[in-house]
Amino acid sequence: RVPRDAAAPAGPQERLAVTAALLTVLVAYACGALPWGLWIGRLARGVDIRTVGSGNLGATNVYRTLGPRLGILTLLLDVAKGALPVWLLPQLGFAADFPGGPEWCRVAAGLAAVAGHVWTFLAGFKGGKGVATTVGVLLALSPVAFGVFVAVFVLAVAVTGYISVGSTLGAVAFAAALGVVAPGGVRDPAFLLGMGLAALVVARHRDNFRRLRRGEERRFSWKGGKGA
């Protein structure tokens, strides 16, 4: 007799589930890994954005060092690479085979896209802080949570002048909002994703917190440039 716990070959359904999960994660990660700040700096100004300002690939550093026009372009592209995988991948045929269904497919796509931005294989696994791509994920996942983030972010930056403060407070706010508006409450996959992304955003701003304590954090300026 074959023992009950003996390993059995994976059936067609299991293979489909594994394939769906791998496709979702790989495509979303590849989309999130597109280093728009790096490419825009090189193409538009011949500058490696990693060698100027904070050295970060995100839109804030592009805005401060290369100007508002290129900074806003980078911001929009970084938002898009978070939103598009979450919008599109669950609508493809293989999403029905994703473990847990399309809702978990959205969660996995969002997490993978942000991971791609933060640890992009196209720039030595050193990317941005994940805020703009997280905002894109929120836009696709929950417009209400997206609105909460934008409102808190804008208010915090207007009051303090610090992008880092707006980003971290906005992250905490959108996680709390997801706990309220998500159909499953604090057990909803979207809320679990929100908690994970909020923790990642806060962790990625550790250096900013140290500079804030030392009084060395740069304030935001709408004009960009060295005085930003």
Short mmCIF file of C-alpha atoms in Angstrom, two decimals:
data_model
loop_
_atom_site.label_atom_id
_atom_site.label_comp_id
_atom_site.label_asym_id
_atom_site.label_seq_id
_atom_site.Cartn_x
_atom_site.Cartn_y
_atom_site.Cartn_z
CA ARG A 1 0.00 0.00 0.00
CA VAL A 2 1.11 3.60 -0.74
CA PRO A 3 1.26 5.71 2.44
CA ARG A 4 -1.33 8.45 2.66
CA ASP A 5 1.35 11.13 3.01
CA ALA A 6 3.40 9.94 0.05
CA ALA A 7 4.08 12.70 -2.48
CA ALA A 8 1.72 12.46 -5.43
CA PRO A 9 2.28 14.05 -8.84
CA ALA A 10 0.68 17.47 -9.16
CA GLY A 11 -2.59 17.35 -11.03
CA PRO A 12 -3.62 19.72 -13.85
CA GLN A 13 -5.35 22.12 -11.45
CA GLU A 14 -2.29 22.41 -9.22
CA ARG A 15 -0.05 23.02 -12.23
CA LEU A 16 -2.39 25.74 -13.49
CA ALA A 17 -2.39 27.41 -10.08
CA VAL A 18 1.42 27.41 -9.91
CA THR A 19 1.65 28.75 -13.47
CA ALA A 20 -0.86 31.52 -12.73
CA ALA A 21 1.00 32.55 -9.58
CA LEU A 22 4.38 32.61 -11.33
CA LEU A 23 3.08 34.58 -14.31
CA THR A 24 1.40 37.14 -12.08
CA VAL A 25 4.43 37.72 -9.88
CA LEU A 26 6.98 37.78 -12.70
CA VAL A 27 5.00 40.10 -14.99
CA ALA A 28 4.09 42.49 -12.17
CA TYR A 29 7.67 42.52 -10.85
CA ALA A 30 9.06 43.21 -14.33
CA CYS A 31 6.61 46.08 -14.78
CA GLY A 32 7.46 47.58 -11.40
CA ALA A 33 11.18 47.18 -12.07
CA LEU A 34 11.20 49.63 -14.99
CA PRO A 35 13.56 52.36 -13.65
CA TRP A 36 11.92 55.36 -15.26
CA GLY A 37 13.85 57.88 -13.17
CA LEU A 38 17.15 56.40 -14.32
CA TRP A 39 16.13 56.25 -17.98
CA ILE A 40 14.58 59.72 -18.06
CA GLY A 41 17.67 61.25 -16.45
CA ARG A 42 19.94 59.62 -19.00
CA LEU A 43 17.81 60.34 -22.06
CA ALA A 44 16.74 63.88 -21.20
CA ARG A 45 19.86 65.25 -19.48
CA GLY A 46 22.60 62.66 -19.84
CA VAL A 47 22.61 62.32 -16.04
CA ASP A 48 22.70 59.17 -13.93
CA ILE A 49 20.14 60.11 -11.25
CA ARG A 50 21.92 57.79 -8.82
CA THR A 51 24.90 60.15 -8.76
CA VAL A 52 23.04 63.36 -7.91
CA GLY A 53 20.85 64.58 -5.06
CA SER A 54 19.85 61.77 -2.73
CA GLY A 55 20.92 59.13 -5.26
CA ASN A 56 17.39 57.70 -5.23
CA LEU A 57 15.66 56.60 -8.45
CA GLY A 58 12.28 57.96 -7.40
CA ALA A 59 10.33 60.93 -8.67
CA THR A 60 11.22 63.19 -5.72
CA ASN A 61 14.94 63.09 -6.51
CA VAL A 62 14.26 63.61 -10.22
CA TYR A 63 12.01 66.57 -9.36
CA ARG A 64 14.61 68.15 -7.12
CA THR A 65 17.65 67.62 -9.32
CA LEU A 66 16.30 67.69 -12.89
CA GLY A 67 13.26 69.93 -12.49
CA PRO A 68 9.48 69.70 -12.10
CA ARG A 69 8.69 68.64 -15.68
CA LEU A 70 10.85 65.51 -15.59
CA GLY A 71 9.93 64.85 -11.97
CA ILE A 72 6.21 64.84 -12.72
CA LEU A 73 6.76 62.62 -15.77
CA THR A 74 8.68 60.16 -13.60
CA LEU A 75 5.94 60.28 -10.97
CA LEU A 76 3.19 59.46 -13.49
CA LEU A 77 5.16 56.57 -14.98
CA ASP A 78 5.99 55.16 -11.53
CA VAL A 79 2.32 55.36 -10.56
CA ALA A 80 1.31 53.64 -13.81
CA LYS A 81 3.66 50.72 -13.27
CA GLY A 82 1.88 50.00 -10.00
CA ALA A 83 -1.65 50.50 -11.28
CA LEU A 84 -1.50 48.63 -14.59
CA PRO A 85 -0.53 45.16 -13.27
CA VAL A 86 -3.24 45.35 -10.60
CA TRP A 87 -5.84 46.43 -13.16
CA LEU A 88 -4.91 44.16 -16.03
CA LEU A 89 -3.51 40.87 -14.72
CA PRO A 90 -6.66 39.78 -12.80
CA GLN A 91 -8.65 40.22 -16.02
CA LEU A 92 -6.54 37.75 -17.98
CA GLY A 93 -7.64 34.16 -18.36
CA PHE A 94 -5.07 32.62 -16.04
CA ALA A 95 -6.24 34.77 -13.09
CA ALA A 96 -9.14 32.38 -12.55
CA ASP A 97 -6.60 29.69 -11.68
CA PHE A 98 -4.68 31.91 -9.24
CA PRO A 99 -4.70 30.44 -5.71
CA GLY A 100 -7.49 32.23 -3.87
CA GLY A 101 -8.94 33.73 -7.06
CA PRO A 102 -8.68 37.18 -8.72
CA GLU A 103 -8.65 39.08 -5.40
CA TRP A 104 -5.44 37.41 -4.31
CA CYS A 105 -4.13 37.86 -7.86
CA ARG A 106 -4.53 41.64 -7.42
CA VAL A 107 -2.77 41.50 -4.07
CA ALA A 108 0.16 39.49 -5.46
CA ALA A 109 0.44 41.78 -8.50
CA GLY A 110 0.50 44.88 -6.31
CA LEU A 111 3.12 43.52 -3.94
CA ALA A 112 5.31 42.28 -6.80
CA ALA A 113 5.10 45.62 -8.65
CA VAL A 114 6.22 47.57 -5.58
CA ALA A 115 8.99 45.04 -4.92
CA GLY A 116 10.14 45.52 -8.51
CA HIS A 117 10.37 49.28 -8.00
CA VAL A 118 12.22 49.01 -4.69
CA TRP A 119 14.56 46.20 -5.81
CA THR A 120 14.83 46.58 -9.57
CA PHE A 121 17.05 44.08 -11.34
CA LEU A 122 17.68 46.73 -14.02
CA ALA A 123 19.60 48.97 -11.59
CA GLY A 124 21.55 46.63 -9.35
CA PHE A 125 18.50 45.85 -7.17
CA LYS A 126 18.58 49.41 -5.76
CA GLY A 127 15.45 51.33 -6.69
CA GLY A 128 13.13 53.93 -5.25
CA LYS A 129 11.33 54.05 -1.94
CA GLY A 130 8.12 52.58 -3.34
CA VAL A 131 5.74 55.46 -2.65
CA ALA A 132 4.64 56.34 -6.19
CA THR A 133 4.24 52.71 -7.23
CA THR A 134 2.30 52.00 -4.03
CA VAL A 135 0.03 54.93 -4.91
CA GLY A 136 -0.58 53.30 -8.30
CA VAL A 137 -1.48 50.02 -6.62
CA LEU A 138 -3.93 51.87 -4.37
CA LEU A 139 -5.50 53.66 -7.32
CA ALA A 140 -6.27 50.32 -8.95
CA LEU A 141 -7.16 48.49 -5.75
CA SER A 142 -9.22 51.05 -3.80
CA PRO A 143 -9.94 54.58 -5.09
CA VAL A 144 -11.16 55.52 -1.59
CA ALA A 145 -7.86 54.53 0.03
CA PHE A 146 -6.05 56.32 -2.79
CA GLY A 147 -8.02 59.48 -2.04
CA VAL A 148 -7.22 59.21 1.67
CA PHE A 149 -3.52 58.89 0.91
CA VAL A 150 -3.52 61.91 -1.41
CA ALA A 151 -5.42 64.06 1.10
CA VAL A 152 -3.14 63.17 4.03
CA PHE A 153 0.00 63.45 1.91
CA VAL A 154 -0.86 66.90 0.55
CA LEU A 155 -1.91 68.21 3.99
CA ALA A 156 1.21 66.86 5.71
CA VAL A 157 3.57 68.27 3.07
CA ALA A 158 1.76 71.63 3.14
CA VAL A 159 2.08 71.84 6.93
CA THR A 160 5.60 70.43 7.42
CA GLY A 161 7.27 70.94 4.03
CA TYR A 162 8.68 67.40 4.08
CA ILE A 163 7.88 64.78 1.42
CA SER A 164 9.06 62.03 3.78
CA VAL A 165 6.55 63.05 6.45
CA GLY A 166 3.71 63.18 3.91
CA SER A 167 4.67 59.78 2.50
CA THR A 168 4.83 57.98 5.83
CA LEU A 169 1.69 59.56 7.29
CA GLY A 170 -0.12 58.89 4.02
CA ALA A 171 0.98 55.25 4.15
CA VAL A 172 -0.40 54.79 7.65
CA ALA A 173 -3.63 56.54 6.61
CA PHE A 174 -4.24 54.39 3.53
CA ALA A 175 -3.67 51.19 5.52
CA ALA A 176 -6.25 52.32 8.06
CA ALA A 177 -8.65 53.31 5.28
CA LEU A 178 -8.38 49.88 3.69
CA GLY A 179 -9.30 48.31 7.03
CA VAL A 180 -12.54 50.32 6.95
CA VAL A 181 -13.55 50.15 3.28
CA ALA A 182 -12.35 46.66 2.32
CA PRO A 183 -15.30 44.22 2.17
CA GLY A 184 -13.62 41.76 4.52
CA GLY A 185 -12.40 44.39 6.96
CA VAL A 186 -9.06 43.70 8.60
CA ARG A 187 -9.10 40.15 7.23
CA ASP A 188 -9.53 41.30 3.64
CA PRO A 189 -6.59 40.57 1.29
CA ALA A 190 -6.52 44.25 0.28
CA PHE A 191 -6.07 45.33 3.90
CA LEU A 192 -3.27 42.80 4.42
CA LEU A 193 -1.55 44.17 1.32
CA GLY A 194 -2.05 47.72 2.56
CA MET A 195 -0.44 46.89 5.90
CA GLY A 196 2.53 45.31 4.15
CA LEU A 197 3.01 48.22 1.76
CA ALA A 198 2.64 50.79 4.54
CA ALA A 199 5.31 49.01 6.58
CA LEU A 200 7.60 48.93 3.54
CA VAL A 201 7.13 52.66 2.85
CA VAL A 202 7.90 53.53 6.48
CA ALA A 203 10.96 51.25 6.53
CA ARG A 204 12.30 52.76 3.29
CA HIS A 205 12.27 56.21 4.92
CA ARG A 206 14.58 55.32 7.82
CA ASP A 207 17.34 57.59 6.54
CA ASN A 208 14.87 60.45 6.20
CA PHE A 209 13.81 60.02 9.83
CA ARG A 210 17.47 60.22 10.92
CA ARG A 211 17.96 63.41 8.90
CA LEU A 212 14.78 64.86 10.41
CA ARG A 213 16.10 64.25 13.92
CA ARG A 214 19.37 65.96 12.98
CA GLY A 215 17.57 68.84 11.28
CA GLU A 216 19.16 67.96 7.92
CA GLU A 217 16.11 66.85 5.92
CA ARG A 218 15.48 69.01 2.85
CA ARG A 219 12.15 70.75 2.55
CA PHE A 220 10.08 70.41 -0.58
CA SER A 221 9.87 73.28 -3.06
CA TRP A 222 7.40 73.44 -5.95
CA LYS A 223 10.17 74.99 -8.06
CA GLY A 224 12.43 71.96 -7.73
CA GLY A 225 16.15 72.49 -8.28
CA LYS A 226 18.88 72.77 -5.67
CA GLY A 227 16.76 74.70 -3.29
CA ALA A 228 14.14 71.97 -3.08
#
